[in-house]
Coordinates of C-alpha atoms and ligand atoms in Angstrom, one line a residue:
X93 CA 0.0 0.0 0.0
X94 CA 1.6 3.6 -1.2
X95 CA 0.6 6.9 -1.9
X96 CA 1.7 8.7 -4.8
X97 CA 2.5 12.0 -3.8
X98 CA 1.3 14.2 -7.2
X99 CA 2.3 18.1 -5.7
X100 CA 5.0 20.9 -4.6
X101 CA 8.0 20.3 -3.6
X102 CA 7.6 22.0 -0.3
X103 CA 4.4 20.3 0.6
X104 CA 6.3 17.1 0.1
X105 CA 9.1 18.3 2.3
X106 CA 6.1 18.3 5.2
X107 CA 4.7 15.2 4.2
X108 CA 7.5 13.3 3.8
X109 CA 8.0 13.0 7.8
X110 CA 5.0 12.9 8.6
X111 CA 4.2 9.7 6.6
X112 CA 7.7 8.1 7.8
X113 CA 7.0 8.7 10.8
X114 CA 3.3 7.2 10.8
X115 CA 5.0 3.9 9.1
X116 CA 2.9 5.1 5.4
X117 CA 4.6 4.4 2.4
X118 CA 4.7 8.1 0.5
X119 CA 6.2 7.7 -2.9
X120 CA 7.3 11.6 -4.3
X121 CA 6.6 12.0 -8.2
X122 CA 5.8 9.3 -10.9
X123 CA 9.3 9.2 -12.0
X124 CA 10.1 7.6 -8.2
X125 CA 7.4 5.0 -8.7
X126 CA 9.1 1.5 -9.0
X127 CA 6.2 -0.8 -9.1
X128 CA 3.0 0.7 -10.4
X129 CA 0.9 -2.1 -8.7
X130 CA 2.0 -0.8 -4.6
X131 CA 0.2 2.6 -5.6
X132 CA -3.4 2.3 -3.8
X133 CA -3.6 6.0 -2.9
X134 CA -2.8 9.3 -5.1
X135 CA -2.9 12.7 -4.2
X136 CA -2.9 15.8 -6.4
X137 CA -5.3 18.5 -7.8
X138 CA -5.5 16.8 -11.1
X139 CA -4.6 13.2 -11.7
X140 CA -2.7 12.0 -14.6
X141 CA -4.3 10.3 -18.4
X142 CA -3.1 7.5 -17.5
X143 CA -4.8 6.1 -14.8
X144 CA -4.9 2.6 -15.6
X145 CA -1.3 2.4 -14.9
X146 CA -1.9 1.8 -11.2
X147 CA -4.5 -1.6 -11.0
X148 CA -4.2 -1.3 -7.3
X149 CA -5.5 2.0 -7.2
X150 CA -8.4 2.7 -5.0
X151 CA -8.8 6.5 -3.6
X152 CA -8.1 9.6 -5.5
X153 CA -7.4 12.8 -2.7
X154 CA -7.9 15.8 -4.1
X155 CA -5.7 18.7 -2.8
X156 CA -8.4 21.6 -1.9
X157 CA -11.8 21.3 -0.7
X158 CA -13.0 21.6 -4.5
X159 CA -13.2 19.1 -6.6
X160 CA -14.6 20.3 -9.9
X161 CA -11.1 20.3 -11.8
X162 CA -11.3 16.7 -11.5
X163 CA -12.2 14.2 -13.8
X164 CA -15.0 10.9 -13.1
X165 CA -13.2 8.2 -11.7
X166 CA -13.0 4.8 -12.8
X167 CA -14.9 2.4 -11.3
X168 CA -13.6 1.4 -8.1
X169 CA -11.6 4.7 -7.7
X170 CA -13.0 6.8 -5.0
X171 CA -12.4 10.3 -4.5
X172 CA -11.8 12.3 -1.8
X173 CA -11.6 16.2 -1.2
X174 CA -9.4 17.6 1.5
X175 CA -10.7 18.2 5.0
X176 CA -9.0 20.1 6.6
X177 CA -10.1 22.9 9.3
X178 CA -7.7 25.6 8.1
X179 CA -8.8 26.0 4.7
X180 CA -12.6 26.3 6.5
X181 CA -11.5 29.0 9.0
X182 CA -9.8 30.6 6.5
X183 CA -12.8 31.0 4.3
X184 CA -14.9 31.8 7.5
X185 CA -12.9 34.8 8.0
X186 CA -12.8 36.0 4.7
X187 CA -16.3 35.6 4.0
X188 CA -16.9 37.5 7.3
X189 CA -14.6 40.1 6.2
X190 CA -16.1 40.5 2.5
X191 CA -19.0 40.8 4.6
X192 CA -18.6 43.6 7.0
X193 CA -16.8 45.4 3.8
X194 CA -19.4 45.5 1.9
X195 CA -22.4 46.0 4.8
X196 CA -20.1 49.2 5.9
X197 CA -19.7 50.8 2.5
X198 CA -15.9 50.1 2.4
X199 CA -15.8 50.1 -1.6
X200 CA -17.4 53.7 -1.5
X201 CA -14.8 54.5 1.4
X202 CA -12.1 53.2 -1.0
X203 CA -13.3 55.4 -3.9
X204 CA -13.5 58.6 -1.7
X205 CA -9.9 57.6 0.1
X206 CA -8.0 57.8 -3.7
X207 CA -9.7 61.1 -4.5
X208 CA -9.2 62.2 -0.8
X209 CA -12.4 62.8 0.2
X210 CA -13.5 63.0 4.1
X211 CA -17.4 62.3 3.4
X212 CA -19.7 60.3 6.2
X213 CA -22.7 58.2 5.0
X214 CA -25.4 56.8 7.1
X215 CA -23.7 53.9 9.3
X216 CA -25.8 50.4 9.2
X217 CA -26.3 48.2 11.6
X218 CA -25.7 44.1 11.6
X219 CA -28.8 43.8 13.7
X220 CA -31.7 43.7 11.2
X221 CA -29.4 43.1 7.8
X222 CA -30.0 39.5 6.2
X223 CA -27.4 37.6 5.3
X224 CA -28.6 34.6 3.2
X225 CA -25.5 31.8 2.3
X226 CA -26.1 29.4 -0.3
X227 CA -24.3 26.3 0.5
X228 CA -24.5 25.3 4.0
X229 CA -21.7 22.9 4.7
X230 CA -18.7 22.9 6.3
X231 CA -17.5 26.7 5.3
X232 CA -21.0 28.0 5.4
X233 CA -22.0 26.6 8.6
X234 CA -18.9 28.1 9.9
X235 CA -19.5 31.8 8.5
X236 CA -23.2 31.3 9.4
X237 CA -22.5 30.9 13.2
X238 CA -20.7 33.9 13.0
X239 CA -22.1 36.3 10.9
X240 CA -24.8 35.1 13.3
X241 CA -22.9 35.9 16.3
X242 CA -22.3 39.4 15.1
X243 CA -26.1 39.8 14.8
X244 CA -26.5 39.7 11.3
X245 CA -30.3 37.8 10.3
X246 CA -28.7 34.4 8.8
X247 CA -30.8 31.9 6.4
X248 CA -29.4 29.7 4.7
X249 CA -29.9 27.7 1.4
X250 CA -28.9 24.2 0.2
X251 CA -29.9 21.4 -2.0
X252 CA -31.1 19.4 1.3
X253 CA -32.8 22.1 2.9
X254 CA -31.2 20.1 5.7
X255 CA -31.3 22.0 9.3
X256 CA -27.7 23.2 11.0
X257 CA -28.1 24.2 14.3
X258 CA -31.2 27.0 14.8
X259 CA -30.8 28.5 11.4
X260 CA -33.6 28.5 9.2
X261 CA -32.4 26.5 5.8
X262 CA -34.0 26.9 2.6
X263 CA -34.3 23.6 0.6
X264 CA -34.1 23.6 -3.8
X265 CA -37.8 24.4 -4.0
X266 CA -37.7 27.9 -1.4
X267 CA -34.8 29.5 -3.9
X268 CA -36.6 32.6 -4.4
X269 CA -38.3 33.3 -0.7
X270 CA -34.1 32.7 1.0
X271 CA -33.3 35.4 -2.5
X272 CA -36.3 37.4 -1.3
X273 CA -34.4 37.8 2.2
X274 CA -30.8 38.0 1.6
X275 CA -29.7 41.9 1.7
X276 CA -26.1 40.4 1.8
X277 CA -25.7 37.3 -1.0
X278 CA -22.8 34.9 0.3
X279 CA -22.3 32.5 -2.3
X280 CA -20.3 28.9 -0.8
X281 CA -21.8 26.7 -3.2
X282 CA -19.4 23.6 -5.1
X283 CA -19.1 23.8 -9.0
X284 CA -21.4 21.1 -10.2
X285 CA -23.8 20.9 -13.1
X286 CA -27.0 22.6 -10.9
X287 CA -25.0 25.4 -9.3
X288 CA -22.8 26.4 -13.0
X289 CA -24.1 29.8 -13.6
X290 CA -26.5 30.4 -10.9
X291 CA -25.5 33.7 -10.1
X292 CA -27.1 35.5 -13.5
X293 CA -29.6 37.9 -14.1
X294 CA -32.2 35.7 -12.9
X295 CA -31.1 35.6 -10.0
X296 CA -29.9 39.1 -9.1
X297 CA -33.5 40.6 -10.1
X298 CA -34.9 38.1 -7.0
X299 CA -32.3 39.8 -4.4
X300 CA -33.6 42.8 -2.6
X301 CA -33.1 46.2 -4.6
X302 CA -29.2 46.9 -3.6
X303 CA -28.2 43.8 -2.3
X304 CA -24.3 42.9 -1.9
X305 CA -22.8 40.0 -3.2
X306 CA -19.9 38.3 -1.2
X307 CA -18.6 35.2 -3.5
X308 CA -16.2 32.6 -2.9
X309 CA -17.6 29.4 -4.4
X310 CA -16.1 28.8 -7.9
X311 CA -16.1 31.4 -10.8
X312 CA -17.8 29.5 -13.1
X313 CA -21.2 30.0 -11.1
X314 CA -20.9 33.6 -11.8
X315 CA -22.3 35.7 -14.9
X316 CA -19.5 38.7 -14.7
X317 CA -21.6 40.4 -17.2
X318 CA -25.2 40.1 -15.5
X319 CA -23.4 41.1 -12.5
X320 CA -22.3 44.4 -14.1
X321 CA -25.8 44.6 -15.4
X322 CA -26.8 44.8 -11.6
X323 CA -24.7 47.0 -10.6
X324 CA -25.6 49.5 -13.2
X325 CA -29.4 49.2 -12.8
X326 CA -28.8 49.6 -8.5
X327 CA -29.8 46.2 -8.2
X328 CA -26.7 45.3 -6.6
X329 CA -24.6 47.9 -4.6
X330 CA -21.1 45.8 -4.8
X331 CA -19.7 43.0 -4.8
X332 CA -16.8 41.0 -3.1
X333 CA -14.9 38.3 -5.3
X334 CA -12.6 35.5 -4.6
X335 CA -13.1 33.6 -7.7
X336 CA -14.0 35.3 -10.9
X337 CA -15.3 33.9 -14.0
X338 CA -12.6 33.5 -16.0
X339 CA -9.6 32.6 -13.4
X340 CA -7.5 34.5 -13.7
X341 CA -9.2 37.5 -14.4
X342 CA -7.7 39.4 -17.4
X343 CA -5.9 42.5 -16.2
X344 CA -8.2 44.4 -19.5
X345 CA -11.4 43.3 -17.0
X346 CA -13.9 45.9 -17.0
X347 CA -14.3 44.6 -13.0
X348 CA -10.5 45.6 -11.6
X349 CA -11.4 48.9 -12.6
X350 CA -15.0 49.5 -11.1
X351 CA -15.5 50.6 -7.5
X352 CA -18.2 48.9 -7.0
X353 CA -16.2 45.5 -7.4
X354 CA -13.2 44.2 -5.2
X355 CA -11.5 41.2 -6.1
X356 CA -9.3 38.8 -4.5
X357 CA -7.1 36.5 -6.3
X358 CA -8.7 32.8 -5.3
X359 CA -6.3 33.6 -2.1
X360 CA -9.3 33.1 0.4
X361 CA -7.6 30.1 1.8
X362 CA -4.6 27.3 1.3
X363 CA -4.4 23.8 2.6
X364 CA -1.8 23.5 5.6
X365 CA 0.7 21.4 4.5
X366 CA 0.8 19.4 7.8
X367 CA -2.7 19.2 8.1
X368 CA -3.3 18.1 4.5
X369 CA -1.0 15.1 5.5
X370 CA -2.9 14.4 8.1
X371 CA -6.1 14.1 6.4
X372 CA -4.2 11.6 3.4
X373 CA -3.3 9.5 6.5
X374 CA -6.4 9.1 7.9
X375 CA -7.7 8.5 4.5
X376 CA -5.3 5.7 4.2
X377 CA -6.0 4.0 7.7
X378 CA -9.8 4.6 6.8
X379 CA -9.1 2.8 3.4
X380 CA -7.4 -0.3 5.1
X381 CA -9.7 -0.6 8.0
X382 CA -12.6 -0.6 5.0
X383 CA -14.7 2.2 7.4
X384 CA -15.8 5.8 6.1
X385 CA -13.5 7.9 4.1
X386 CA -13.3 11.1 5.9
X387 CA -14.4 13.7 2.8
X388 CA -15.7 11.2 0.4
X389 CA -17.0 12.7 -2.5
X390 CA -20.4 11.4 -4.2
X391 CA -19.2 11.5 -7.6
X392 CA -22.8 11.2 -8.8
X393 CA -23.8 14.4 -6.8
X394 CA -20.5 16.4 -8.0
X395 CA -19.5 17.2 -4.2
Ligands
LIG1085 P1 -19.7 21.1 1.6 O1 -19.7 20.0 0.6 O2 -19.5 20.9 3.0 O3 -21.0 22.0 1.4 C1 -21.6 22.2 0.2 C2 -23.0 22.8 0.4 O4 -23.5 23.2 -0.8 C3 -24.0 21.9 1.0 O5 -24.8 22.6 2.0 C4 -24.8 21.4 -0.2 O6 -26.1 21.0 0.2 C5 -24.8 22.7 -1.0 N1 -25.1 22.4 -2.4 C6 -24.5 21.7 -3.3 N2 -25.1 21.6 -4.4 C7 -26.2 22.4 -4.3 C8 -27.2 22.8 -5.2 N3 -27.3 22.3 -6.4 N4 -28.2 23.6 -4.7 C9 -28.2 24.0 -3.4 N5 -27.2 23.7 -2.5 C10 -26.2 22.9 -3.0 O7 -18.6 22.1 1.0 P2 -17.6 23.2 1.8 O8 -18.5 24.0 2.6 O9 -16.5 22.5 2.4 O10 -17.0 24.0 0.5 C11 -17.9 24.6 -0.4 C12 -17.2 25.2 -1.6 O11 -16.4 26.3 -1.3 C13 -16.1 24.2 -2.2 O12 -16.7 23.2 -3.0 C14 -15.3 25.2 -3.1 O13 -15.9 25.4 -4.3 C15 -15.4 26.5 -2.3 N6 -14.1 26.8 -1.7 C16 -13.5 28.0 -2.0 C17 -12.3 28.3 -1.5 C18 -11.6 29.6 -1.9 O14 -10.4 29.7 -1.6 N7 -12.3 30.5 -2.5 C19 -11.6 27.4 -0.6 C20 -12.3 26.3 -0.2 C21 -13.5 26.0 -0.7 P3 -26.5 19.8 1.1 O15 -26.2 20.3 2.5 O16 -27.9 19.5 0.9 O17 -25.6 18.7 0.7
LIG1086 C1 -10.0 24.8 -2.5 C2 -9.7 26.1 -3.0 O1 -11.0 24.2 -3.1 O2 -8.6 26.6 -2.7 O3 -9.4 24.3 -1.5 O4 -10.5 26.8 -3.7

């Protein structure tokens, strides 16, 4: 049983000891493979072609928490997404932080600041603003709890409707009443056939006249253009990006250059090294002990 170890060098610098010292076989690179048939385990963000040079293999890990890059896996393969809590408090916070930007007028403030201009508008409060996050997993549970904390009205939305904690979740067929209530958008949704796209014109005329969107899903799930249209007609006020549709984002973008818009570079969190290893290693003892695999993917479902 060996994993093949498909990523940066400094990532394998951590992982290295850590499998050594768990007793794991970690095999670094395809060229250090010396008998495809010990390979049972692969990690990486994209696999190889060729995946029927490893019979043994039997769990794909993907690197990140998303898993659209990858392709379906042949049968017997199962896949795996990283768990790991860093990557979720990182999103937590930045999500929280798009959040309080945008519900505080910080893109106008950021305007005014370049032309130096020392202008007050009304201040908001959290108390009374709705917040509605579509895609209540891990990461949105996580910014739900506190966004709620902070006193900001949290629903939530996913393809379940399933309940987390006291919020009130919104299943496929209550789309438009969570739209009807979400002043602030927070889009945490996984790239998947249903959600490609969702974030179009349709959409944005559901939201509340001048709602904010906060985005750190996938690109793909977002209509740049019918965005802009929003913005122009007031029916969004800004907007907050991590991911943009395409990635990267063209420096000629008509969005770097519009206030109303700020954009992160896909930077709203990384995997820990050490605590990517971890995960793989408890996907391997999982895999030998034939129980659960910690972030199994339904490959059917897309996430
Ligand atoms: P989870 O799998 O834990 O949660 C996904 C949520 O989305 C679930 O609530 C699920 O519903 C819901 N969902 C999926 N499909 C649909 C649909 N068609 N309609 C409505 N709801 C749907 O994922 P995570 O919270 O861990 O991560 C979410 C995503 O965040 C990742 O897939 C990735 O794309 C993105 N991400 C972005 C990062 C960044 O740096 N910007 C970093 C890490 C992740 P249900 O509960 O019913 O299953
Ligand atoms: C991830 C990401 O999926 O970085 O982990 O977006």
């Amino acid at each position: 049983m060996a994993l093949l170890f498909l990523s940066t060098p400094e990532r394998a610098a951590v992982w290295a000891p850590m499998f050594k010292e768990a007793g794991e076989h970690l095999v670094v690179g395809e060229d250090a493979v010396s008998d495809p048939a010990e390979i049972t385990h692969l990690m990486c963000w994209v696999p190889p072609k060729d995946l029927q040079r490893y019979p043994n293999l039997k769990v794909v890990i993907g690197s990140g928490a998303g898993v659209d890059q990858m392709p379906r896996m042949p049968d017997g393969v199962a896949l795996v997404r990283t768990v790991a809590p860093g990557i979720e408090e990182m999103v937590r916070d930045w999500v929280v932080m798009s959040t309080l930007m945008l519900h505080r007028g910080m893109p106008q403030y950021l305007k005014q600041a370049d032309a130096g201009q020392w202008t007050g508008h009304d201040v908001p409060r959290a108390r009374g603003t709705r917040v509605g996050i579509m895609g209540m997993g891990r990461i949105g549970t996580l910014a739900a709890r506190t966004l709620s904390q902070m006193e900001f009205d949290v629903v939530g939305w996913s393809r379940s409707g399933r309940a987390v904690d006291d919020f009130v979740v919104y299943g496929n067929d209550g789309l438009d009443d969570f739209l009807a209530l979400s002043d602030i958008l927070i889009c945490l949704l996984p790239l998947t056939d249903e959600t490609r796209g969702i974030l179009n014109a349709d959409l944005f005329a559901k939201l509340p006249h001048g709602a904010h969107l906060v985005h750190a899903g996938r690109g793909a799930q977002l209509d740049m253009d019918a965005m802009k249209q929003a913005l122009d007609t007031g029916a969004l006020t800004s907007a907050m990006l991590d991911v943009t549709n395409p990635e990267p984002l063209p420096d000629t973008h008509w969005a770097w250059g519009d206030p109303r818009v700020v954009i992160t570079p896909h930077i709203a969190a990384n995997t820990d090294h050490a605590e990517g290893a971890r995960h793989a290693l408890a996907v391997v003892r999982a895999s030998r002990e034939n129980a659960d695999l910690p972030g199994r993917v339904d490959q059917d479902r897309g996430y």
